[in-house]
Short mmCIF file of C-alpha atoms and ligand atoms in Angstrom, two decimals:
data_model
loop_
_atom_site.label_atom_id
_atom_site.label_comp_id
_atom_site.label_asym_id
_atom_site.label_seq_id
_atom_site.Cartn_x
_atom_site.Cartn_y
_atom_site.Cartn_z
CA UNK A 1 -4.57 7.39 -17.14
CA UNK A 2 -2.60 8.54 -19.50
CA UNK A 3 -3.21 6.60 -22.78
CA UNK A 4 0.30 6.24 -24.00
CA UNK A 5 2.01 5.30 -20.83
CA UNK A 6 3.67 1.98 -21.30
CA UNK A 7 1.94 -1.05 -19.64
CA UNK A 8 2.19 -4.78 -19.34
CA UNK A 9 -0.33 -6.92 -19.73
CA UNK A 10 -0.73 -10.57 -20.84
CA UNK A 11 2.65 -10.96 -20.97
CA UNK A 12 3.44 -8.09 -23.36
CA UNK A 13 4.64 -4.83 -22.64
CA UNK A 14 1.92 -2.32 -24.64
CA UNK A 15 0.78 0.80 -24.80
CA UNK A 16 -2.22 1.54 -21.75
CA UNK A 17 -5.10 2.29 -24.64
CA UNK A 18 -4.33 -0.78 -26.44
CA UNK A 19 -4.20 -3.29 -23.61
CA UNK A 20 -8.10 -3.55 -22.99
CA UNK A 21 -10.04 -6.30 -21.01
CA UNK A 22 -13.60 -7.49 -22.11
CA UNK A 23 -17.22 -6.42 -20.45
CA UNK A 24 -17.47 -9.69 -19.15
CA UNK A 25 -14.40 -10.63 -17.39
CA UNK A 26 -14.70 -12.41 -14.20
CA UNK A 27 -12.90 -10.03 -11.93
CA UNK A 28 -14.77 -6.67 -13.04
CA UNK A 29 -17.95 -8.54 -11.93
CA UNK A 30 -17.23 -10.55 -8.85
CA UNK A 31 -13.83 -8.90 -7.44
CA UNK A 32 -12.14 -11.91 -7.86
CA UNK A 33 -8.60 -10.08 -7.91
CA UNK A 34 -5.87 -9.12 -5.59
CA UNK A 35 -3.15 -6.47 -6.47
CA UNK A 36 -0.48 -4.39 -5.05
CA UNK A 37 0.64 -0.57 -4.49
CA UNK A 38 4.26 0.01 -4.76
CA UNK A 39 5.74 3.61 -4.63
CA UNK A 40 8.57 4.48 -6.59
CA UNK A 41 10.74 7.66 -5.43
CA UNK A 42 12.87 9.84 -8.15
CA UNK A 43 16.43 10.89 -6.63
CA UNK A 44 17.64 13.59 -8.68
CA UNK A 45 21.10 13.75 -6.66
CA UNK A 46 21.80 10.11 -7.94
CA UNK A 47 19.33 10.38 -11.03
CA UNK A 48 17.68 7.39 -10.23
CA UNK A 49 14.25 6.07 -9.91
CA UNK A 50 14.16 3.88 -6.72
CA UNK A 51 11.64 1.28 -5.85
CA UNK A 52 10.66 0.57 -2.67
CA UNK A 53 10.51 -2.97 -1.16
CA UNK A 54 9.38 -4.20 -4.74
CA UNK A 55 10.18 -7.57 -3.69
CA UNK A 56 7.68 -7.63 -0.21
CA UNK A 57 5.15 -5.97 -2.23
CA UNK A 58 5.15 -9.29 -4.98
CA UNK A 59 5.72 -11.55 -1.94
CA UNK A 60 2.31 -10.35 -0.36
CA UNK A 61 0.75 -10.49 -3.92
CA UNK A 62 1.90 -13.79 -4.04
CA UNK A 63 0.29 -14.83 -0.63
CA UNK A 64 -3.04 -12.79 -1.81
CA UNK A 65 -3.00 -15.02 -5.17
CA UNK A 66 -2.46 -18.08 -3.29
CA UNK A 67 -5.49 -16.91 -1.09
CA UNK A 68 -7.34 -16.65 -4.46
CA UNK A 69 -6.66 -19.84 -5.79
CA UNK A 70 -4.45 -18.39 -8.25
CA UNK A 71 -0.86 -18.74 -10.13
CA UNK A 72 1.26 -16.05 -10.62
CA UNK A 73 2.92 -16.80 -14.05
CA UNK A 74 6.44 -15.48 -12.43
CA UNK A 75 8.46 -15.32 -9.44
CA UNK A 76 9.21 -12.71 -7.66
CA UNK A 77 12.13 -12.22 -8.89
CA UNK A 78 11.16 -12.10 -12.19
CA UNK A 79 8.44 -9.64 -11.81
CA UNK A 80 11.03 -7.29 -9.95
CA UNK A 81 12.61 -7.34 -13.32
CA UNK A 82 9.52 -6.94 -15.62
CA UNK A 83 8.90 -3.94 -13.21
CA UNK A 84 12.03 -2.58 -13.48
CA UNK A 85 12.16 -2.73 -17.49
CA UNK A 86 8.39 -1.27 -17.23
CA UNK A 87 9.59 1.85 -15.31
CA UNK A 88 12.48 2.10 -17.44
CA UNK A 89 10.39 1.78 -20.80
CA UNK A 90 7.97 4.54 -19.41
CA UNK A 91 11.28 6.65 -18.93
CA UNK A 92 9.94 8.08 -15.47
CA UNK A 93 11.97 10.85 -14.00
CA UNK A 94 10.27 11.24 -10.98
CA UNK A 95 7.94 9.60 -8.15
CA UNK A 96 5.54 6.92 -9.58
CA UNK A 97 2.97 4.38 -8.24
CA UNK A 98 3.02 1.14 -9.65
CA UNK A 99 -0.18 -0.75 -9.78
CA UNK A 100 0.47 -4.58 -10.33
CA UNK A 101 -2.71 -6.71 -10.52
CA UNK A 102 -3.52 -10.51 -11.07
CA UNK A 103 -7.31 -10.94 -12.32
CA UNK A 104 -9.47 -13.77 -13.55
CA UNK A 105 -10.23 -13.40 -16.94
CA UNK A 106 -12.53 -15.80 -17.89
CA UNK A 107 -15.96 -13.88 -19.69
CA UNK A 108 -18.31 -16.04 -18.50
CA UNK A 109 -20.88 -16.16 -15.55
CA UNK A 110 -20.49 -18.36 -12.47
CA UNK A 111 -19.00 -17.08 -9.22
CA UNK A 112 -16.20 -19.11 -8.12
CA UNK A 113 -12.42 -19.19 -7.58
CA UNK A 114 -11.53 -22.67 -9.92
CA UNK A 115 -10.97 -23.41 -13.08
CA UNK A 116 -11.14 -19.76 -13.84
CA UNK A 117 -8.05 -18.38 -15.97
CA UNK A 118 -5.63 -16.01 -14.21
CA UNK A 119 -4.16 -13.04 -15.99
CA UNK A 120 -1.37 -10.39 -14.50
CA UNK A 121 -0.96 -7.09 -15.61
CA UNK A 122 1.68 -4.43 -14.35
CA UNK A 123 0.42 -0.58 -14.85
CA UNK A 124 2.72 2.48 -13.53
CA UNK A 125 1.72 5.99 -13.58
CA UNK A 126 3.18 9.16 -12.20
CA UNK A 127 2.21 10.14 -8.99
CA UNK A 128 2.44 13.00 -6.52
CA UNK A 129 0.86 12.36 -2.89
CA UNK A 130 -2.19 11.07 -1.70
CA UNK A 131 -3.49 13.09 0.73
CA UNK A 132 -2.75 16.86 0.85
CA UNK A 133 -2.86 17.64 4.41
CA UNK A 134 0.28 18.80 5.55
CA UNK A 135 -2.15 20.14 8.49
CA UNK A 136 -2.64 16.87 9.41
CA UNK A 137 -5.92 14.41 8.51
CA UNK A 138 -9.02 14.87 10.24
CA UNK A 139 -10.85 11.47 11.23
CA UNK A 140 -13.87 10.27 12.10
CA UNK A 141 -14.47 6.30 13.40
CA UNK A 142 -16.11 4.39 10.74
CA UNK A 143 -19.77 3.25 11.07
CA UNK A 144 -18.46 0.41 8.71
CA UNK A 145 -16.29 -2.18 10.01
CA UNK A 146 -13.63 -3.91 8.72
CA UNK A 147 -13.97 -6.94 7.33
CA UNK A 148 -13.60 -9.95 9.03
CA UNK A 149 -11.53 -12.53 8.21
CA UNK A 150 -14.20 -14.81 8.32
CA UNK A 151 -16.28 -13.21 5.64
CA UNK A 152 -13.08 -12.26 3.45
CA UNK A 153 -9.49 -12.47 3.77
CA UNK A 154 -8.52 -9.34 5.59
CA UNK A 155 -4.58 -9.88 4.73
CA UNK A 156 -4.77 -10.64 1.25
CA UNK A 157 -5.24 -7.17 -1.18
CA UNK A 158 -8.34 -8.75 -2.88
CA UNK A 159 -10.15 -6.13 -5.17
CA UNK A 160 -13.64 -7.19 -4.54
CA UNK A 161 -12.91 -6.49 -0.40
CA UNK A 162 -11.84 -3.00 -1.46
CA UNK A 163 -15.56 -1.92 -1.33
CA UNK A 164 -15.34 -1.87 2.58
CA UNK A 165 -12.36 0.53 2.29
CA UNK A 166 -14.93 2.63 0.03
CA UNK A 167 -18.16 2.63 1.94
CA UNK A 168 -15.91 3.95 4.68
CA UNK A 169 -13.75 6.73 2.75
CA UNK A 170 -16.95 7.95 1.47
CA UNK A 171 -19.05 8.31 4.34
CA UNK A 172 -15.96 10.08 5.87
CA UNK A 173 -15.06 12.28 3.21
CA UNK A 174 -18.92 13.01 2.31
CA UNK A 175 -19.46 13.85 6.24
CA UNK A 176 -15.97 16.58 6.13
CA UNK A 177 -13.52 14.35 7.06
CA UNK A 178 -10.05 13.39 5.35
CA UNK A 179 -10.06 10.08 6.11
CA UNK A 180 -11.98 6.80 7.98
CA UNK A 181 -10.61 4.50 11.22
CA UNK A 182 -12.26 1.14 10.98
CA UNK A 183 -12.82 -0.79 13.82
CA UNK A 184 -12.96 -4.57 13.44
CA UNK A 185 -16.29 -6.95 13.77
CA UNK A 186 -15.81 -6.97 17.76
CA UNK A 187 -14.81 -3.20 18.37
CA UNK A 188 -11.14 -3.21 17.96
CA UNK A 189 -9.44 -0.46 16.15
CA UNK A 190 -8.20 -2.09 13.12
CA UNK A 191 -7.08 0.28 10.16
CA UNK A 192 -7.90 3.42 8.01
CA UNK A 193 -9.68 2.68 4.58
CA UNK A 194 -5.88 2.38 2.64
CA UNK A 195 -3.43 2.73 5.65
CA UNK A 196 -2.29 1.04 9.07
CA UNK A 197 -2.08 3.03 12.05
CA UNK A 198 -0.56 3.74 15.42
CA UNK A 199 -0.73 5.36 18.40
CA UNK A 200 1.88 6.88 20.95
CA UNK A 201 1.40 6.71 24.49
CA UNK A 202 4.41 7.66 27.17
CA UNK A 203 7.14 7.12 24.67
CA UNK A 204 5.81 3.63 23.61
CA UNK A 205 4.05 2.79 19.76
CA UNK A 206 1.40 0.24 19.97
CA UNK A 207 -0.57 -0.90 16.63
CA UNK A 208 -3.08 -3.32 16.31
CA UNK A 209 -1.51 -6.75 15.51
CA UNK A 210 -2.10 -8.78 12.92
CA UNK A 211 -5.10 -10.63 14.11
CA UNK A 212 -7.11 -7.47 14.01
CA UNK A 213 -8.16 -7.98 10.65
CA UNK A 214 -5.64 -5.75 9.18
CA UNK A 215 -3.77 -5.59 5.71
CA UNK A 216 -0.29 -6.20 7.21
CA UNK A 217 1.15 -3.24 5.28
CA UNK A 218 5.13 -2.65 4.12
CA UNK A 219 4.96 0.48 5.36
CA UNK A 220 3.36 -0.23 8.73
CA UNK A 221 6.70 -2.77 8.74
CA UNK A 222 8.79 -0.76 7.61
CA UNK A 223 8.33 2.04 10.68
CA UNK A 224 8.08 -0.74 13.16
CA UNK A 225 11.71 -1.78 11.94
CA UNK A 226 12.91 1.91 11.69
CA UNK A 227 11.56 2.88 15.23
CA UNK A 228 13.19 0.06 16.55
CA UNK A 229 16.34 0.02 14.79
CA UNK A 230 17.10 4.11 14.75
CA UNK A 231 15.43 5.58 17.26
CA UNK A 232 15.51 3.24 20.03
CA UNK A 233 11.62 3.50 20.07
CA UNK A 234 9.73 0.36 21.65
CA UNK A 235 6.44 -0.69 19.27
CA UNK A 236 3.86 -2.96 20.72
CA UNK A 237 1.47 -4.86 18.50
CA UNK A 238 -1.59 -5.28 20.65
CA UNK A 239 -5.86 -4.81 20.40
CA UNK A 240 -6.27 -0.41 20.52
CA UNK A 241 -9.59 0.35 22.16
CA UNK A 242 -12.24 3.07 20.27
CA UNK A 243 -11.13 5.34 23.45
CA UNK A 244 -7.36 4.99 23.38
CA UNK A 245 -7.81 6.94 19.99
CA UNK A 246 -8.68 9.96 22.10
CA UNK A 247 -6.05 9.59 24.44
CA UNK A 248 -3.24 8.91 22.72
CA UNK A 249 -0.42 11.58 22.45
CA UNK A 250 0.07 10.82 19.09
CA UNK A 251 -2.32 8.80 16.19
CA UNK A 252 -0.55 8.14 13.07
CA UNK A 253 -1.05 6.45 9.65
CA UNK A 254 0.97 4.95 7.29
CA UNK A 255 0.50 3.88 3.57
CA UNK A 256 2.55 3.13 0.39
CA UNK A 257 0.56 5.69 -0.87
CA UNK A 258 0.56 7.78 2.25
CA UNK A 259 3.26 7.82 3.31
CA UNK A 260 3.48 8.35 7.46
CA UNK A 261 0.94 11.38 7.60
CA UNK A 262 -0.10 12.45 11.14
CA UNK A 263 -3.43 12.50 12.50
CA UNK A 264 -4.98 16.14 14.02
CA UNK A 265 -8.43 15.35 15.21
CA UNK A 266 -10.69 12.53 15.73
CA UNK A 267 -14.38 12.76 15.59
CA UNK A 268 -13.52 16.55 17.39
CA UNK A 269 -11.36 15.40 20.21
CA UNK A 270 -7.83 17.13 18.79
CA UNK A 271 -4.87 14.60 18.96
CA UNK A 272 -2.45 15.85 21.36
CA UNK A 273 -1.79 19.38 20.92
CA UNK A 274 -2.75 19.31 17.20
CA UNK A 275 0.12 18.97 15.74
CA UNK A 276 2.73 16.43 14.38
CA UNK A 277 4.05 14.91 17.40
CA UNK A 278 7.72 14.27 17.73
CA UNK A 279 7.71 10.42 16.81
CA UNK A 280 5.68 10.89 13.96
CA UNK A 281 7.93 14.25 12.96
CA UNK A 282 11.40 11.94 13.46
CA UNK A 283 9.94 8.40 11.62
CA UNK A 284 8.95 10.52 8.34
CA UNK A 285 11.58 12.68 8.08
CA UNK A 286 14.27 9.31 8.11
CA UNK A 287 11.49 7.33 6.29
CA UNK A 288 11.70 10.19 3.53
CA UNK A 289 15.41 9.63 3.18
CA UNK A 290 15.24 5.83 3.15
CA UNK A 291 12.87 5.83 0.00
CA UNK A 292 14.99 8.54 -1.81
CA UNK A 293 18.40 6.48 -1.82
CA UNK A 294 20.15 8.33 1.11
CA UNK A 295 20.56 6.10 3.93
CA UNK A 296 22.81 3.34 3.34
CA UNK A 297 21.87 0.80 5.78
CA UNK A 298 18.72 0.15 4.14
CA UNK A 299 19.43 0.37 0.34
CA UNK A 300 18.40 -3.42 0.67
CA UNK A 301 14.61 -2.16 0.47
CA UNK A 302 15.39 -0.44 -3.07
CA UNK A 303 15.70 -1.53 -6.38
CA UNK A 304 17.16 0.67 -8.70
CA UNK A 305 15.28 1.02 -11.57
CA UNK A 306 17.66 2.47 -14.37
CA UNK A 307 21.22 1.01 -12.81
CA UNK A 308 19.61 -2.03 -12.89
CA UNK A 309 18.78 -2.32 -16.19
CA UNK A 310 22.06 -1.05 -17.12
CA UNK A 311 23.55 -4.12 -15.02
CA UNK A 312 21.14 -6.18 -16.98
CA UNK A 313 21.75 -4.91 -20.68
CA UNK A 314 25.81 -5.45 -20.30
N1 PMP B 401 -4.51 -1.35 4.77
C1 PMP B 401 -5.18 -1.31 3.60
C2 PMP B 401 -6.61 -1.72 3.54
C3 PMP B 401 -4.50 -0.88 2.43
O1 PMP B 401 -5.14 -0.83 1.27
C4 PMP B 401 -3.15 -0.48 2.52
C5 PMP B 401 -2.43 -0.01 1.28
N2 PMP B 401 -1.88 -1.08 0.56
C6 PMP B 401 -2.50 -0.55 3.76
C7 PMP B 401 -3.22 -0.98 4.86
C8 PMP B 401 -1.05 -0.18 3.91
O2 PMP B 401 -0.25 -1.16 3.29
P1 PMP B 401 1.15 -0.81 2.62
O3 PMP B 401 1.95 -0.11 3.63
O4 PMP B 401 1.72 -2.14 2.25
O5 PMP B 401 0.87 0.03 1.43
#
């Protein structure tokens, strides 16, 4: 991180070096967080930094602090404006990743969620892309499953569950592989370590559905709508077998920080023919222009980071 980017953090805007937390805090040893990923794209046509679905990201952080036992100190509209003035402070002219995170501060030992002290803190950092595989991602099935819902809250973004997501990425990426499918406790397909996915079968999208112990991601909504909506595509939440992944004509994942990338092999059976199928091609191609400000009908998943403040300073 950059040490002078602006941040906020116990209810002051500061600079990243100076807002520190202590050795002790509660969260750092016991995960007792939950935070969000929100992308922010950089138009230069209408010089404007837009970001996307700010307000579903702090509704799910939100339900994840609620989950927690926790109080967010604002609504969600009010954090879409902290964010916005955060971007704007930071001057960003291009795309960023914005890192909000509620954490219980209390330096003291005792696992628990009560009568611990909640803090929030909003970080937001330039960003380029998270996976660099225009080739497509090579997968392998997880020998870790997801967690289950019944050991931790599989739809809340808490930061302690994030160490299933890293078992997983690691074994994959150790073992040559770009990225990990976890199935769920009883064999379903559930998700990727940071990222939903589908899988297209005879013109039809089916993803697992919410009771699979997934994250139910924006972005995973977000294509669901746009499949729907502009392609005429139909998308089926049901349970994905192991096997289907083999199968399928098309195996896609999607991410606020991955964007829709396409999936080439798994465990060295090649998807389809090996390259980006055509749902997968037409979805991130109109999902690119969504994010950047150029499709109209769905400017309602934007805020606009610098005419907003603008509105707001008149
Ligand atoms: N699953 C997990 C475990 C994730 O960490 C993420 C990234 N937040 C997703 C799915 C995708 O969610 P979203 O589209 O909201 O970023």
């Amino acid at each position: 991180m950059d040490a002078g980017l602006t941040v906020y953090a116990k209810g002051r805007f500061s600079r990243y070096d100076e807002a520190k937390i202590g050795l002790m805090t509660h969260a750092l040893h016991y995960g007792t967080g939950c935070f969000e990923g929100v992308r922010g794209f950089w138009s230069a046509r209408d010089e404007e930094l837009y970001l996307f679905q700010l307000e579903e990201h702090y509704e799910r952080l939100h339900a994840s602090a609620k989950i927690l036992m926790m109080k967010v100190p604002h609504t969600v509209a009010e954090l879409v404006e902290i964010t916005t003035e955060l971007c704007a402070r930071n001057n960003f002219r291009g795309d960023v990743y914005v890192r909000p995170l509620m954490y219980k501060s209390n330096e003291e030992i005792g696992v628990r969620l009560h009568d611990v002290h909640d803090e929030l803190a909003i970080m937001a950092m330039p960003f380029d892309r998270y996976f660099d595989a225009t080739a497509g991602l090579n997968c392998t099935v997880s020998g870790w499953r997801r967690i289950d819902d019944t050991t931790a809250p599989a739809r809340a973004k808490v930061t302690g569950v994030y160490i299933n997501s890293a078992l997983a990425k690691s074994e994959a990426v150790l073992d040559g592989y770009d990225e990990a499918i976890l199935l769920s406790a009883d064999g379903h397909v559930s998700e990727g370590s940071a990222e939903n996915i589908f899988i297209v079968k005879k013109g039809v999208i089916y993803t697992p559905d919410a009771s699979q112990n997934i994250l139910e991601g924006c972005t995973r909504k977000t294509l669901m709508t746009l499949a729907v909506e502009q392609f005429g595509i139909p998308v089926v939440e049901r349970a994905i077998d192991r096997s289907e992944l083999f199968t399928a004509e098309e195996v896609f994942i999607s991410g606020s920080a991955a964007g829709l990338q396409f999936v080439r092999a798994i465990d060295h059976r090649v998807v389809g023919d090996g390259t980006q199928g055509p749902v997968a091609t037409k979805l991130a191609a109109f999902y690119d222009r969504v994010v950047r400000g150029m499709e109209p009908a769905y400017h309602r998943w934007l805020t606009r980071t610098y005419a907003s403040r603008k509105t707001a300073t008149v």
